[in-house]
CSV table of C-alpha atoms in Angstrom, one decimal:
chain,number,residue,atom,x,y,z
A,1,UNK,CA,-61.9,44.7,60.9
A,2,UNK,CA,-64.7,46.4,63.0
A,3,UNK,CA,-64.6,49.4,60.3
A,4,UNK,CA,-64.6,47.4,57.4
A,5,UNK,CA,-67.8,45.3,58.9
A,6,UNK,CA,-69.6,48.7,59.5
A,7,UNK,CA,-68.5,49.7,55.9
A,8,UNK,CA,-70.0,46.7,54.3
A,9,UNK,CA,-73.3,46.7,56.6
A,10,UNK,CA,-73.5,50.5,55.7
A,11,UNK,CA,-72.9,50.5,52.1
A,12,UNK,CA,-75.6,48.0,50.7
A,13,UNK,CA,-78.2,50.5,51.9
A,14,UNK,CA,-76.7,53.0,49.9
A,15,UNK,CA,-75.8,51.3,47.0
A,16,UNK,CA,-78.9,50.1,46.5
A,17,UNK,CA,-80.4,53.9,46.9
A,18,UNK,CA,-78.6,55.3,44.4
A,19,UNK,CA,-79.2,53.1,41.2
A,20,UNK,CA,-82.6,53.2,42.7
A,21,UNK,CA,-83.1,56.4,42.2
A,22,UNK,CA,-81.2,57.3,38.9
A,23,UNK,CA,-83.5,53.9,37.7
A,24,UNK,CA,-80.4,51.4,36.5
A,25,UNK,CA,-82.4,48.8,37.7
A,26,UNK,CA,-85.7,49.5,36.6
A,27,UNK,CA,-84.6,50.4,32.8
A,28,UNK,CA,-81.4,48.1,32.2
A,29,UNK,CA,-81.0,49.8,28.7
A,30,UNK,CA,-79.9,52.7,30.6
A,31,UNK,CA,-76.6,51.2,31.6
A,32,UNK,CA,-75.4,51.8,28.0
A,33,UNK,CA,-77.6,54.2,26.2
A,34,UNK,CA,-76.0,58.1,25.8
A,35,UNK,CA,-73.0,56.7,26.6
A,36,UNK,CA,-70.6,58.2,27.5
A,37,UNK,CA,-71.6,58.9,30.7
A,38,UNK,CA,-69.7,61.9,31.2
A,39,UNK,CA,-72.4,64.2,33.5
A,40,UNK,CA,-73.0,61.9,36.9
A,41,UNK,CA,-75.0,63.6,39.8
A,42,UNK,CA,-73.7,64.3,43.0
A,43,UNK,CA,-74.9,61.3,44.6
A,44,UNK,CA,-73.3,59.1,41.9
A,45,UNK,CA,-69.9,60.9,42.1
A,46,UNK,CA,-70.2,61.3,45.9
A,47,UNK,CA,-70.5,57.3,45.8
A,48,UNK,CA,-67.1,57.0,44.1
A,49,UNK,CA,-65.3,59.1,45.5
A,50,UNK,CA,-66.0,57.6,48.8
A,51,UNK,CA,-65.4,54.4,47.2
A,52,UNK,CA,-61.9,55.2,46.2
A,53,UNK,CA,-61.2,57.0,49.5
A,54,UNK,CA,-62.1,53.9,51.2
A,55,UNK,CA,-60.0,51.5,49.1
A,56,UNK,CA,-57.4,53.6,49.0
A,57,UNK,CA,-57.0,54.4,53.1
A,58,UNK,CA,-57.1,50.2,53.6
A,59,UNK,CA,-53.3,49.7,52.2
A,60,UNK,CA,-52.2,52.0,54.8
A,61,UNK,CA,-54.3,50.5,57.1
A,62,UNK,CA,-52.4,47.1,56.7
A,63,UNK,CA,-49.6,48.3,58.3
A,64,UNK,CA,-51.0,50.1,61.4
A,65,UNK,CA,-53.5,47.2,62.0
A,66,UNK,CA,-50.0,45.0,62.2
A,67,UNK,CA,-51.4,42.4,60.1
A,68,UNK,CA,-49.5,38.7,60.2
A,69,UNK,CA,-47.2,38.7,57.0
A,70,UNK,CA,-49.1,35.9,55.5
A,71,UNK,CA,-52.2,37.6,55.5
A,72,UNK,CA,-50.9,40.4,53.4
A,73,UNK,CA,-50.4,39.2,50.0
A,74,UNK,CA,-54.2,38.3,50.1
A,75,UNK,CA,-55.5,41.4,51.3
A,76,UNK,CA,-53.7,43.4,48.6
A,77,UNK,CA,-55.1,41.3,45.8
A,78,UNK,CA,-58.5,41.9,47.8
A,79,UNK,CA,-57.6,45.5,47.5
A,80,UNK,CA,-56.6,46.3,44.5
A,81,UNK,CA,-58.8,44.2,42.5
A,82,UNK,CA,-61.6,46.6,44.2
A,83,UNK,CA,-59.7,49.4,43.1
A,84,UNK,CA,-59.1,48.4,39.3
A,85,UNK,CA,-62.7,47.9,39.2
A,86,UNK,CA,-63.8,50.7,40.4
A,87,UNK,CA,-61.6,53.2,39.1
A,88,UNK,CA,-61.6,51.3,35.8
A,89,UNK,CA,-65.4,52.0,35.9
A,90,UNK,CA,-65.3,55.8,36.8
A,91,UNK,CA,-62.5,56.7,34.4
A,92,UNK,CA,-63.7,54.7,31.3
A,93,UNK,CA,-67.2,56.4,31.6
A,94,UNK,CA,-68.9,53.2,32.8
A,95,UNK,CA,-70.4,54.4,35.7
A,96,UNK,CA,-73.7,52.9,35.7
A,97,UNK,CA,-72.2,49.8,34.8
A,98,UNK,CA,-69.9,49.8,37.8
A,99,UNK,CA,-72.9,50.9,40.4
A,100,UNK,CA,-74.4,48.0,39.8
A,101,UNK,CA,-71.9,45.7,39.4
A,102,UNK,CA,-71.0,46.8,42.8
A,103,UNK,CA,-74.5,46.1,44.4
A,104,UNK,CA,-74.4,42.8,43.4
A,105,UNK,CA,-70.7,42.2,44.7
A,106,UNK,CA,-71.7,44.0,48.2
A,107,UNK,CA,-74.6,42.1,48.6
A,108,UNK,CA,-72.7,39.1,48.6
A,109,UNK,CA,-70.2,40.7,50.9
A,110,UNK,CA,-72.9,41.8,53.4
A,111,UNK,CA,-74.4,38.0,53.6
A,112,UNK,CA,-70.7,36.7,54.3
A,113,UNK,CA,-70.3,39.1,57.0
A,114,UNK,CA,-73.6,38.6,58.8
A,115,UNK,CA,-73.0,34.6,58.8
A,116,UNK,CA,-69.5,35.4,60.4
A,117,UNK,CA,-71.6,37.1,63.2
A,118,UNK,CA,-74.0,34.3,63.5
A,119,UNK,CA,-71.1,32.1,63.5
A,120,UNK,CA,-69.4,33.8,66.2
A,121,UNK,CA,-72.5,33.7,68.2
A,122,UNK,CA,-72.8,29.9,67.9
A,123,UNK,CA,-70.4,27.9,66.0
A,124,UNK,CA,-72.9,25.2,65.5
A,125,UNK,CA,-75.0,27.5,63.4
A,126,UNK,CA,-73.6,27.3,59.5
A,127,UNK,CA,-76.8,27.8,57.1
A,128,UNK,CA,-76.2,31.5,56.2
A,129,UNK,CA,-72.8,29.6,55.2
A,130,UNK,CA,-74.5,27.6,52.7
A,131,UNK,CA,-76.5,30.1,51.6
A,132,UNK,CA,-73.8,32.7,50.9
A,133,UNK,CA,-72.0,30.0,49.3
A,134,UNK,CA,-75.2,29.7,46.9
A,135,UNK,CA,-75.5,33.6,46.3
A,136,UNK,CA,-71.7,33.7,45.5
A,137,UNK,CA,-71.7,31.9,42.5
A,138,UNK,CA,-75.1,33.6,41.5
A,139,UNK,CA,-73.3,36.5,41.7
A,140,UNK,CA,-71.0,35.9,39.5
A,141,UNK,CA,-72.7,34.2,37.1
A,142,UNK,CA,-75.2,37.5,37.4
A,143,UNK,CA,-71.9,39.7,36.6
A,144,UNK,CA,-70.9,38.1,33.7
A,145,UNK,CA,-74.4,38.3,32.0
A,146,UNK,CA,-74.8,42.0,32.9
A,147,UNK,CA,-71.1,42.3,31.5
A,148,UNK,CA,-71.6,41.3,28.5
A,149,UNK,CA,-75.0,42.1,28.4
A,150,UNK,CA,-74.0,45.7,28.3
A,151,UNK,CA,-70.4,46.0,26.9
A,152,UNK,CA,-71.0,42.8,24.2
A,153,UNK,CA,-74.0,43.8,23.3
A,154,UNK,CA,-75.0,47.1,24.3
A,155,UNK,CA,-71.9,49.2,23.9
A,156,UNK,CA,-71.7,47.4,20.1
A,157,UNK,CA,-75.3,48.9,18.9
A,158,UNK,CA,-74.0,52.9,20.3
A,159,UNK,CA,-74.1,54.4,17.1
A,160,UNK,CA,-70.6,56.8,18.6
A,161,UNK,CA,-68.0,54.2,18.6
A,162,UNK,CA,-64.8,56.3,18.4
A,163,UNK,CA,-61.8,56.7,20.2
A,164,UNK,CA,-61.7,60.3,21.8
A,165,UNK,CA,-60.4,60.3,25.5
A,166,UNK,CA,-61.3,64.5,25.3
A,167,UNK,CA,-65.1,63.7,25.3
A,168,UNK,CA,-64.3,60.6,27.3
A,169,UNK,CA,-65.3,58.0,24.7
A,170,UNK,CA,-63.7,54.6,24.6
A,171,UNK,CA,-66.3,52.8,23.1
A,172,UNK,CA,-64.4,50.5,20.2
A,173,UNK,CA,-64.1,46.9,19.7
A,174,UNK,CA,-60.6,47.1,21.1
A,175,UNK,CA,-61.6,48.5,24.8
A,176,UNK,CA,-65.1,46.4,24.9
A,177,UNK,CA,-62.5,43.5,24.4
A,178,UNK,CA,-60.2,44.6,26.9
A,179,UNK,CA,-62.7,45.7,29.5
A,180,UNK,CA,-64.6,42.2,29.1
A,181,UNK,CA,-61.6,39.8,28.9
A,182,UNK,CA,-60.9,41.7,32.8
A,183,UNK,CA,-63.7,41.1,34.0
A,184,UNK,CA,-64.1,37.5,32.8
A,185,UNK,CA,-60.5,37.0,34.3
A,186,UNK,CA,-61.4,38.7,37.7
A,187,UNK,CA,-64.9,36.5,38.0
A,188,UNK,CA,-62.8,33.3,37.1
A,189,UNK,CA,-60.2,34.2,39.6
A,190,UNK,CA,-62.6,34.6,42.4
A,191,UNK,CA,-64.7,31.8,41.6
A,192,UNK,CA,-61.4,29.5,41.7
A,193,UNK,CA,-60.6,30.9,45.3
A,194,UNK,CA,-64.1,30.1,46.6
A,195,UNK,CA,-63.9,26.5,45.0
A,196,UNK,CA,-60.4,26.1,46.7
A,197,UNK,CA,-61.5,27.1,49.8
A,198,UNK,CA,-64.7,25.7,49.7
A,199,UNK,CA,-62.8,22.2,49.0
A,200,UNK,CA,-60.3,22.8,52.3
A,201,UNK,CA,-63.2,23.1,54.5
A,202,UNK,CA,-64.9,20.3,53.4
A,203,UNK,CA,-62.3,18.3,53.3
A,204,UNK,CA,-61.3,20.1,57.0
A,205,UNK,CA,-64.7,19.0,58.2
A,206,UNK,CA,-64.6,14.9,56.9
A,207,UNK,CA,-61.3,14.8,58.7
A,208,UNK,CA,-62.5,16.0,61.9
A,209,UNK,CA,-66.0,13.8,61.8
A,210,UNK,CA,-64.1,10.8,60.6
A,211,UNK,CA,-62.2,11.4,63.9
A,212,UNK,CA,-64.9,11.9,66.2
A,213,UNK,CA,-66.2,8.2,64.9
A,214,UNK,CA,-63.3,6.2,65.5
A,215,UNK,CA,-63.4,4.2,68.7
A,216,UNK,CA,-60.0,4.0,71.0
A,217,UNK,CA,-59.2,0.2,71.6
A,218,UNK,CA,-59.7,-1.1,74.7
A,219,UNK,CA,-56.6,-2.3,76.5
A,220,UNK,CA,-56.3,-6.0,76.9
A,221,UNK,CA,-56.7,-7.1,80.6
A,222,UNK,CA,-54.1,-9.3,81.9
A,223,UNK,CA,-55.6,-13.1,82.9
A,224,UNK,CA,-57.0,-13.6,86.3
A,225,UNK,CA,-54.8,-15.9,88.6
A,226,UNK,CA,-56.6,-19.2,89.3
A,227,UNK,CA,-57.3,-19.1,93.0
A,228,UNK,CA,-56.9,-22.3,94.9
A,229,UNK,CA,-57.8,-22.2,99.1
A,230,UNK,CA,-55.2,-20.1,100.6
A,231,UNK,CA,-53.1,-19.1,97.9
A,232,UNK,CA,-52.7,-19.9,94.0
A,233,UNK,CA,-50.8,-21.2,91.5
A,234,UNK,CA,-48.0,-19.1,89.2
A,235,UNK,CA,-45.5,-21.2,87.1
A,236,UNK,CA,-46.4,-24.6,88.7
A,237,UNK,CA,-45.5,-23.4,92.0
A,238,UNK,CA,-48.0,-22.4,95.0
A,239,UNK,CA,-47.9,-19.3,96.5
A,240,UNK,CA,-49.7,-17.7,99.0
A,241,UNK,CA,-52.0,-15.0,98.4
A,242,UNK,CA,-49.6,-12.5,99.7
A,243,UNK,CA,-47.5,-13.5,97.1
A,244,UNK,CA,-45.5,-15.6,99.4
A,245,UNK,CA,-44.6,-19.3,98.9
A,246,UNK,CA,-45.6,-20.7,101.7
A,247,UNK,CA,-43.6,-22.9,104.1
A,248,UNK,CA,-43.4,-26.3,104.4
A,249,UNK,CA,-44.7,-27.6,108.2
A,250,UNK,CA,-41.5,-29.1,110.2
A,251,UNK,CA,-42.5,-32.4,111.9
A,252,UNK,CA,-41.3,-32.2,115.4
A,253,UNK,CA,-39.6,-35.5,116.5
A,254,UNK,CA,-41.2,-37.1,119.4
């Protein structure tokens, strides 16, 4: 966990650098024009590779970290969803594509780690919560419009739309299809996941107010006993106030 919240603190600073500097994000046409991409600099590459390496040492890393069984059918679909993307991107030439698809998924990453840490701090303290629920579905809304943006639109206009994996072309109608239907099915996935969850906590959290409100009943106290000189009367009968009945005088005889 501690590596994985260094990895995700580290990598937005990076990630951000290198479209940065190749300009994706200052000239969007560039994510599909001269495409394919088949030349990447070293920074690009170096970004993948280390991408991959670090996707690829966390299934391993189930097993030494001794996670709890239940935990791991999640964390492989957390896996290797990263890895289909990301590979997907780097083999199919879409590397400009996948840097900044990746910015915009890491962002949202880093924001959901730094409210765990406020969290942890002081578990009364829940607005970077809200607001990383906010940028999620941004996010993917963002990624679907950049998606198609670029393979729908884009990728259709390339004059070069034949199949030749040799000279690492897969730009035809087939593929865009393919590549778009994944990614449509990966952001609906993950957006039904955060809606579940988001629905448990809030749900979680009604329960636990609406428990917090209600008042125990106060126990019913028995009657007072009706006092009466020196003792008092239960059933018809006086007793004294030691509980006692109390005994009737003897009149001697003279």
């Amino acid at each position: 966990v501690t590596a994985k919240t260094a990895f995700l603190f580290i990598l937005p600073q990076y990630n951000v650098s290198v479209p940065t500097a190749e300009g994706y994000l200052t000239n969007p046409r560039s994510l599909w024009e001269d495409y394919p991409h088949v030349y990447l600099s070293f920074q690009v590459k170096f970004f993948y590779l280390c991408q991959l390496a670090y996707w690829l040492h966390a299934l391993p890393e189930l097993y030494f970290q001794k996670v709890r069984k239940e935990e791991i059918p999640r964390q492989l679909q957390y896996i290797c969803l990263y890895l289909a993307h990301i590979a997907g991107a780097y083999l199919l030439n879409l590397s400009r594509l996948g840097l900044v698809l990746l910015l915009l998924q890491y962002s949202t990453e880093f924001l959901f780690y730094t409210a765990r840490l406020f969290y942890f701090a002081d578990e009364n303290n829940e607005k970077l919560f809200n607001a990383w629920a906010a940028v999620f579905g941004v996010t993917r809304l963002c990624t679907l419009t950049l998606a198609v943006l670029a393979i729908g639109f884009g990728l259709a206009r390339v004059e070069n739309q034949a199949f030749d994996p040799e000279k690492g072309n897969f730009n035809t109608l087939l593929c865009r299809l393919l590549v778009l239907l994944l990614l449509c099915a990966a952001q609906a996935w993950l957006m039904w996941r955060f809606i579940h969850s988001q629905l448990r906590h809030w749900r979680e959290y009604w329960n636990e107010q609406n428990a917090k409100r209600r008042v125990p009943a106060v126990p019913r106290l028995p009657a007072r006993l009706t006092k009466r000189e020196s003792g008092y009367h239960e059933n018809g009968v006086v007793k004294a106030e030691n509980g006692t009945s109390p005994r009737t005088k003897k009149l001697k005889s003279p």
